[in-house]
Short mmCIF file of C-alpha atoms in Angstrom, two decimals:
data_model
loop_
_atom_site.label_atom_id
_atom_site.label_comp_id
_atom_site.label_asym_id
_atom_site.label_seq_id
_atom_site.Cartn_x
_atom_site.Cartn_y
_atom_site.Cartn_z
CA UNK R 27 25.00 4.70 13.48
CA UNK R 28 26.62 1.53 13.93
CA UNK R 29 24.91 -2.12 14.10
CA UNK R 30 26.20 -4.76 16.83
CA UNK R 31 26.61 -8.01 15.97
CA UNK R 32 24.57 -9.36 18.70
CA UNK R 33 25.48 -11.79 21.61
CA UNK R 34 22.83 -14.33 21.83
CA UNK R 35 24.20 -17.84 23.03
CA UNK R 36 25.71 -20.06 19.79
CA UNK R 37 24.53 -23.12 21.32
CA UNK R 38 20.88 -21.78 20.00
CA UNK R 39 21.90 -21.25 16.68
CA UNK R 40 23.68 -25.18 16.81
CA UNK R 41 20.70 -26.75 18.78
CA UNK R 42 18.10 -25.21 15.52
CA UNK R 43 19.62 -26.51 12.90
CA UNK R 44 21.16 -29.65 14.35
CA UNK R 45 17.82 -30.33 15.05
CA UNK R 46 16.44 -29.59 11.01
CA UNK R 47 19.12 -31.59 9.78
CA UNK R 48 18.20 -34.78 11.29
CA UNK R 49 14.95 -34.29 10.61
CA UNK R 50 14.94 -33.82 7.03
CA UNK R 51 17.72 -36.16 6.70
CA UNK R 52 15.20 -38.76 8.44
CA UNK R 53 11.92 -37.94 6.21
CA UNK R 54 14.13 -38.65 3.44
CA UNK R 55 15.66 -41.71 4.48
CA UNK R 56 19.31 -40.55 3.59
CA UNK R 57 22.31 -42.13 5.71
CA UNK R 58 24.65 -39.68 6.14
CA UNK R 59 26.43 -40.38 3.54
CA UNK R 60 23.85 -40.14 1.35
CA UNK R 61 23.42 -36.56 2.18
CA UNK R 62 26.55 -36.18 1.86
CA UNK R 63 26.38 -37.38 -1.56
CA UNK R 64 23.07 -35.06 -2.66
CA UNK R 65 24.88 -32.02 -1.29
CA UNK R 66 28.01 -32.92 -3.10
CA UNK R 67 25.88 -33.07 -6.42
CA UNK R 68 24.02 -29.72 -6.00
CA UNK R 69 26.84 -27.55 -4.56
CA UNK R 70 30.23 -26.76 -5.26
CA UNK R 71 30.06 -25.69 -1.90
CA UNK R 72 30.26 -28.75 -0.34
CA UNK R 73 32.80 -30.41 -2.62
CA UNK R 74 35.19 -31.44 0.70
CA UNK R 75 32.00 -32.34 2.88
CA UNK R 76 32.57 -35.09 4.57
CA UNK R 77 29.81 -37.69 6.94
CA UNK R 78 32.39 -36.43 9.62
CA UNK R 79 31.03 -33.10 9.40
CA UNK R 80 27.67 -33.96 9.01
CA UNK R 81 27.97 -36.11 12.34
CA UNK R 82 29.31 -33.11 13.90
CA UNK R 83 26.44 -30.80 12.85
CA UNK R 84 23.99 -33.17 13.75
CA UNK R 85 25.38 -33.70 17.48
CA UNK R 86 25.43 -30.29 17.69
CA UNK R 87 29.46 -29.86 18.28
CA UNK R 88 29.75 -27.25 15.07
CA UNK R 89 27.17 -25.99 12.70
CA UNK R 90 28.15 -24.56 8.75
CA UNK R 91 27.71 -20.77 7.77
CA UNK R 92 24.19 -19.69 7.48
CA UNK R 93 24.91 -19.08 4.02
CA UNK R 94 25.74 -23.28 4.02
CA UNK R 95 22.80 -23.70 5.98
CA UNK R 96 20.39 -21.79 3.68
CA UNK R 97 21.76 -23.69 0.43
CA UNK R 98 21.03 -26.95 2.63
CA UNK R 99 17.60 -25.89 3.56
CA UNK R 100 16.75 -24.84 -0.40
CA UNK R 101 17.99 -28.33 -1.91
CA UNK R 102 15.07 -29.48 0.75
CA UNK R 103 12.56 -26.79 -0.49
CA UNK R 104 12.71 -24.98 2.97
CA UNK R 105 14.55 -21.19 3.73
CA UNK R 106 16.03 -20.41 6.77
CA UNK R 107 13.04 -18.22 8.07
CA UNK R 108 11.35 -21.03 8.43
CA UNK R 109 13.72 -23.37 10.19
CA UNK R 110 14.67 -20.18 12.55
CA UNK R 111 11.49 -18.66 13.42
CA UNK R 112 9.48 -21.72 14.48
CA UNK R 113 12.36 -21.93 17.56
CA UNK R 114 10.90 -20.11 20.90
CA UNK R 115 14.58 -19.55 22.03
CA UNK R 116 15.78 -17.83 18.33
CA UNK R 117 12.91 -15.45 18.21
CA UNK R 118 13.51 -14.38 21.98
CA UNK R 119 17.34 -13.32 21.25
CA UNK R 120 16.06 -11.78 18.21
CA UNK R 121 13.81 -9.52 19.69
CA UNK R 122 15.85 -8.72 22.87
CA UNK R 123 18.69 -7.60 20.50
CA UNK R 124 16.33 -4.93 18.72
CA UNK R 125 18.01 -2.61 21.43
CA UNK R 126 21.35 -3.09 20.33
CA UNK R 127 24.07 -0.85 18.58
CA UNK R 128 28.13 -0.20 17.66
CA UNK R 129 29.62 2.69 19.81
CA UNK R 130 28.06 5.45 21.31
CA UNK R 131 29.62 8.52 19.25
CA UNK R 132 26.44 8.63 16.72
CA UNK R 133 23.60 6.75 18.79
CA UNK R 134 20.60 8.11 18.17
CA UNK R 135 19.36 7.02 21.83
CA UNK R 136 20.72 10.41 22.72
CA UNK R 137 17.85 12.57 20.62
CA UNK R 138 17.00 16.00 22.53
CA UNK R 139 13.34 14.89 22.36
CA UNK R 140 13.05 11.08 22.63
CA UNK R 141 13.79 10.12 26.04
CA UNK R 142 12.97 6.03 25.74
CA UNK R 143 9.63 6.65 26.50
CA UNK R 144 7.24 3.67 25.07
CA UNK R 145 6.01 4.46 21.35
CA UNK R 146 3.62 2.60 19.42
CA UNK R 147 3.92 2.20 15.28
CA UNK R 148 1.14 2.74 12.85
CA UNK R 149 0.11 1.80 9.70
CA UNK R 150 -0.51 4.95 7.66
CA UNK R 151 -2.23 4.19 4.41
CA UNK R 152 -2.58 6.40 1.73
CA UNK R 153 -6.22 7.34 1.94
CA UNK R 154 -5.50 8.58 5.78
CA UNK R 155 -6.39 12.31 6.06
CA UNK R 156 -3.01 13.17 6.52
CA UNK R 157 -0.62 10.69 4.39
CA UNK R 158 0.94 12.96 2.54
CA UNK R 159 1.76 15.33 5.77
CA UNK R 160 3.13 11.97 7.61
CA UNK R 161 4.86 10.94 4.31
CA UNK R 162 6.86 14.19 3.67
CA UNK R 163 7.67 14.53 7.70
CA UNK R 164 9.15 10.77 7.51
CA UNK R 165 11.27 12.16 4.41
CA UNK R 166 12.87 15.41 5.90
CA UNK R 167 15.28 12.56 7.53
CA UNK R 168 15.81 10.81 4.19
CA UNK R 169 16.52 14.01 2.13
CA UNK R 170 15.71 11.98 -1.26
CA UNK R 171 14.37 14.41 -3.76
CA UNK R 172 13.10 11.29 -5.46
CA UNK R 173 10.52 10.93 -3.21
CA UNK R 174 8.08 13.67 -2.70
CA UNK R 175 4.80 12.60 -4.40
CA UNK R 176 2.34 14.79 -4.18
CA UNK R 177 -1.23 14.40 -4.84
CA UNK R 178 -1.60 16.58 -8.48
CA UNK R 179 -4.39 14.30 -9.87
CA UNK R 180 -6.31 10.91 -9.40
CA UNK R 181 -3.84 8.96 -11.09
CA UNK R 182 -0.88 9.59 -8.67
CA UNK R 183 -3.41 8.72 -5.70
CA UNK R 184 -4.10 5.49 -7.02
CA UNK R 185 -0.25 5.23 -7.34
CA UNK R 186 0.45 5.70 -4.21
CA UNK R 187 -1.81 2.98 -2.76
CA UNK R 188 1.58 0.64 -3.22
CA UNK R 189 3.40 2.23 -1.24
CA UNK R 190 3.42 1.12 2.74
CA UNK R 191 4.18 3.63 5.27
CA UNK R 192 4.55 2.41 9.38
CA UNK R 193 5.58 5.83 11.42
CA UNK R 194 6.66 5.01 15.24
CA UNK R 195 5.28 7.97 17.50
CA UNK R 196 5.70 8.66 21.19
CA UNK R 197 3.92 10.97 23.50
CA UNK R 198 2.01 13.48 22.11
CA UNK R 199 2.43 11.89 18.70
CA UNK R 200 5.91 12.86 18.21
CA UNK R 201 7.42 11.19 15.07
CA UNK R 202 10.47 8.99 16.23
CA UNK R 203 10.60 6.52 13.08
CA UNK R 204 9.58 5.45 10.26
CA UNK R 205 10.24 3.04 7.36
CA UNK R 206 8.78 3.35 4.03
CA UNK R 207 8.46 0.25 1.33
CA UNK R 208 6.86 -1.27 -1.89
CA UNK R 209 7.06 -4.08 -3.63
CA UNK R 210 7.64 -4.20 -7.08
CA UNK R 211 9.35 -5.84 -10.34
CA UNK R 212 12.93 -6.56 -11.25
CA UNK R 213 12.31 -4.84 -14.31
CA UNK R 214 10.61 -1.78 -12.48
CA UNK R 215 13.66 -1.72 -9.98
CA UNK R 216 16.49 -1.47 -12.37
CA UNK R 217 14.71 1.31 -14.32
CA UNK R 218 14.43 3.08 -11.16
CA UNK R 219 18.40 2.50 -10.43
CA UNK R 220 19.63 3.56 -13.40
CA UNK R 221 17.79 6.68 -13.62
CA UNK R 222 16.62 9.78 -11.72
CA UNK R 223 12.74 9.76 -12.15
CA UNK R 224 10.80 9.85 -9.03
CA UNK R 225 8.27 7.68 -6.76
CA UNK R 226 5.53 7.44 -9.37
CA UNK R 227 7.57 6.75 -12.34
CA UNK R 228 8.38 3.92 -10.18
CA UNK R 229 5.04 2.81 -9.38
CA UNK R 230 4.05 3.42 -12.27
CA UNK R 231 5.76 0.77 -14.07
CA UNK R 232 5.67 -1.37 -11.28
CA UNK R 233 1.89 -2.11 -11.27
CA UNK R 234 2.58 -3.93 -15.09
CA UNK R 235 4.07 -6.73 -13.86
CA UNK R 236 4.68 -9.21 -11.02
CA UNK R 237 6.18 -7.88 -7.91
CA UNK R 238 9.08 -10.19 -6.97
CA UNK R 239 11.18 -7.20 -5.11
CA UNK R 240 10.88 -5.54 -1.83
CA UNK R 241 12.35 -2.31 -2.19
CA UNK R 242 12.29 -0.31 0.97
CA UNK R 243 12.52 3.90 0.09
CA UNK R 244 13.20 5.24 3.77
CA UNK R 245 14.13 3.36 7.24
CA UNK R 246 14.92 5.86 10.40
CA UNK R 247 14.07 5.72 13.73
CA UNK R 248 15.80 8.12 16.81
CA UNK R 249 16.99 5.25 18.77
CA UNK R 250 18.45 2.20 18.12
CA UNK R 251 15.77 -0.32 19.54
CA UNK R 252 12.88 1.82 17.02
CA UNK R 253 15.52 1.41 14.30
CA UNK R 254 15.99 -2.00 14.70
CA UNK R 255 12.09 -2.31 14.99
CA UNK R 256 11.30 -0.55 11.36
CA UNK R 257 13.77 -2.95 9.85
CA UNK R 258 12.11 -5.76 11.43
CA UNK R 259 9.15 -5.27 9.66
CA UNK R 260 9.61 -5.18 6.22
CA UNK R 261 12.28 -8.09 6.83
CA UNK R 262 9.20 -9.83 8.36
CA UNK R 263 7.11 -9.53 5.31
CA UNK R 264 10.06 -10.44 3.07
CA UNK R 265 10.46 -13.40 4.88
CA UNK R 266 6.43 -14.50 5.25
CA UNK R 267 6.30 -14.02 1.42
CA UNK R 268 8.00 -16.62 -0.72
CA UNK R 269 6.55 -14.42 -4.24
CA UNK R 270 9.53 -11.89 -3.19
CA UNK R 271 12.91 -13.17 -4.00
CA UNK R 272 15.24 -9.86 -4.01
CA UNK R 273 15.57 -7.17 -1.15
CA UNK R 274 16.36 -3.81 -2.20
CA UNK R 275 17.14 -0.25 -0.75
CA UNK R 276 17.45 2.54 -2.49
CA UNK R 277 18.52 5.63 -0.30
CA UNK R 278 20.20 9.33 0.10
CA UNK R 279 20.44 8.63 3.86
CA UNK R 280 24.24 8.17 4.79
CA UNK R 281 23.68 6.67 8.32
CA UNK R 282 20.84 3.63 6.94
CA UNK R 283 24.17 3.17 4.44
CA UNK R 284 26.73 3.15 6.55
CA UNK R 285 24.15 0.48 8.94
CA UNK R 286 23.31 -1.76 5.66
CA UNK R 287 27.25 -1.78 4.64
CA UNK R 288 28.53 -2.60 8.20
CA UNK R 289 26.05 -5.51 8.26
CA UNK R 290 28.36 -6.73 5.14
CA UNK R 291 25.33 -5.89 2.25
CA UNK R 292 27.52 -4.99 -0.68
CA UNK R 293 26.15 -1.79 -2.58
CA UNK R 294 25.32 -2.10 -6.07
CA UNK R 295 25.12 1.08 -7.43
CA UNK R 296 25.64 5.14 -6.89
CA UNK R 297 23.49 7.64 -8.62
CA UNK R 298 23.95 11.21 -8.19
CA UNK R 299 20.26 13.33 -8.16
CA UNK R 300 21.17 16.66 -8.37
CA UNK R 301 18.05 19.25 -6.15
CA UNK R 302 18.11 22.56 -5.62
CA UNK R 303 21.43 23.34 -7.12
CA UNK R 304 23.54 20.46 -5.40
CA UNK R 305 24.40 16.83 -5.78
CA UNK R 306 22.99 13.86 -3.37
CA UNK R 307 24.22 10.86 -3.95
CA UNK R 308 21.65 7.82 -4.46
CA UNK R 309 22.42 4.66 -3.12
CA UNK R 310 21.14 1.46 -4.21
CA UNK R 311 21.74 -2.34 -2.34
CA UNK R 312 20.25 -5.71 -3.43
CA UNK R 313 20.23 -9.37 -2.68
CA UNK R 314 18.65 -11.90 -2.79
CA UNK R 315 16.09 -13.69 -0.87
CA UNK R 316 18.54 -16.31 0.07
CA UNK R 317 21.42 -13.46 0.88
CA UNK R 318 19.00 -11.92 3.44
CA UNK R 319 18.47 -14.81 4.86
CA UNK R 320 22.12 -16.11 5.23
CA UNK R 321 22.70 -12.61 7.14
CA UNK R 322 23.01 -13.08 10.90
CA UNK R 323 21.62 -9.78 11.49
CA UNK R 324 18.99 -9.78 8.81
CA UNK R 325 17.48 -13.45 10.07
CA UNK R 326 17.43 -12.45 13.95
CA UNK R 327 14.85 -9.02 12.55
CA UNK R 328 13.34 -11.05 10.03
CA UNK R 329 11.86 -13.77 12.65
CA UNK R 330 10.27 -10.85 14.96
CA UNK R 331 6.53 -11.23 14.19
CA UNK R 332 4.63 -8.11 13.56
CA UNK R 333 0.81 -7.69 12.89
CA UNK R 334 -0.64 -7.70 9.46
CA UNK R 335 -0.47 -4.25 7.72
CA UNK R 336 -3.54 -3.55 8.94
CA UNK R 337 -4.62 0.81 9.54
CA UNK R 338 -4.25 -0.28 13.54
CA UNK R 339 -1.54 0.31 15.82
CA UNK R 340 0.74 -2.36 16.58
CA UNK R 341 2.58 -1.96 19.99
CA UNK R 342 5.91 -3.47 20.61
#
């Protein structure tokens, strides 16, 4: 499955943070070349910035990168989640272009069973009845031997309560997506990485120490719009909570790869978990708060507002 780099009008994008930078430029009662100066002095990055440029970004004729934009909005103590999601227009594009994908050969709109019927997603929490039956239908897709928990005592119950599960179902509660996450430590991440223990190792560890990672297990949904929509959510709660400052994935799933490296995500590392008599490859992406937000893709999903994880449903 590809991911489309979607079409929404530039002048939005231009108008946003035209609009931030002459604010914040005001409130601090810099001329432009002042900024110009304090930019100069916390970023290589902006060693041939000139007032020209800032005149032009301000008027709206050109706007930097977003990965320009998001070092401007930190030297101000502000990320670009904030700047982007408080604009009406921004989050409109960004939620018309859940539906969005790259070429038609491997779109999973064409699923023998999901015909683009309306679904509704659910938090599933680990106490539910039937967790671990929702859990271990959600990872047939993933194929991660990693992460099979089962519930052999008390302790790995407790465990468990980290992890988040939101399933997408359709008629006759049909599974059609699913993204599983937790957040924990940098410490408890690159353990995980660099070896082949499972889900509770990893939570185990992880309750320790501070969570300051978002590591998302499993993302998969049968079309491209319910795709689109898992991602959305965990980007969401990335973005609403400053403690996290690194995104991570850590998969066996070949298509969420190829998605995560076509929206330019670098991977970090490959770890082969051998099951069963064969070899699956693990593979692990992560970057940081900043990096998510100076993605194009990334920002439009993060700014989609979804309910609290509450044990509700939460309709599209």
């Amino acid at each position: 499955m590809g991911y489309k780099k979607y079409s929404y009008p530039k002048t939005v994008i231009m108008r946003v943070f035209s609009s931030f930078l002459r604010k914040i430029r005001t409130e601090h009662n810099l001329s432009q070349e002042g900024l110009r100066a304090l930019l100069n002095e916390r970023s290589h990055s902006f060693d041939s910035l000139d007032t020209i440029s800032i005149s032009r970004w301000e008027r709206g004729i050109n706007t930097p990168s977003l990965t320009k934009q998001s070092e401007i909005a930190e030297v101000f103590g502000d990320d670009l989640f904030n700047i982007y999601s408080s604009d009406t227009d921004f989050v409109e594009e960004s939620i018309c272009s859940l539906q969005f994908s790259v070429g038609d050969k491997n779109d999973k709109a064409a699923h023998p069973y999901y015909k683009h019927e309306q679904y509704h997603i659910e938090y599933i929490p680990p106490e539910h009845d039937h967790f671990e039956r929702f859990l271990k239908l959600s990872l047939m897709y993933e194929g991660n031997p990693r992460l099979f928990p089962t519930r052999q005592d008390t302790t790995s119950i407790d465990l468990l309560k980290q992890l988040t599960l939101m399933s997408a179902f359709c008629s006759l509660s049909q599974l059609v997506g699913h993204c599983l996450f937790c957040k924990v430590s940098s410490k408890a991440l690159f353990e995980f990485m660099n070896s082949t223990t499972g889900v509770l190792d990893l939570l185990n560890i992880a309750q320790q120490d501070r969570a300051n990672v978002l590591l998302v297990l499993s993302s998969f949904g049968v079309s491209p719009q319910i795709d689109n929509h898992m991602m959305s959510i965990y980007l969401n709660q990335l973005a609403m909570d400053n403690t996290i400052e690194y995104l991570s994935f850590s998969t066996c799933d070949s298509k969420l790869k190829q998605k995560l490296m076509q929206m330019k995500i670098p991977m970090f590392k490959v770890k082969p978990v051998e099951h069963q008599a064969k070899v699956i490859q693990n593979y692990s992406f992560i970057m940081s708060r900043s990096e998510v937000m100076a993605n194009r893709n990334m920002l439009m999903l993060s700014v989609i507002p979804t309910q609290d994880m509450q044990p509700t449903t939460i309709e599209i």
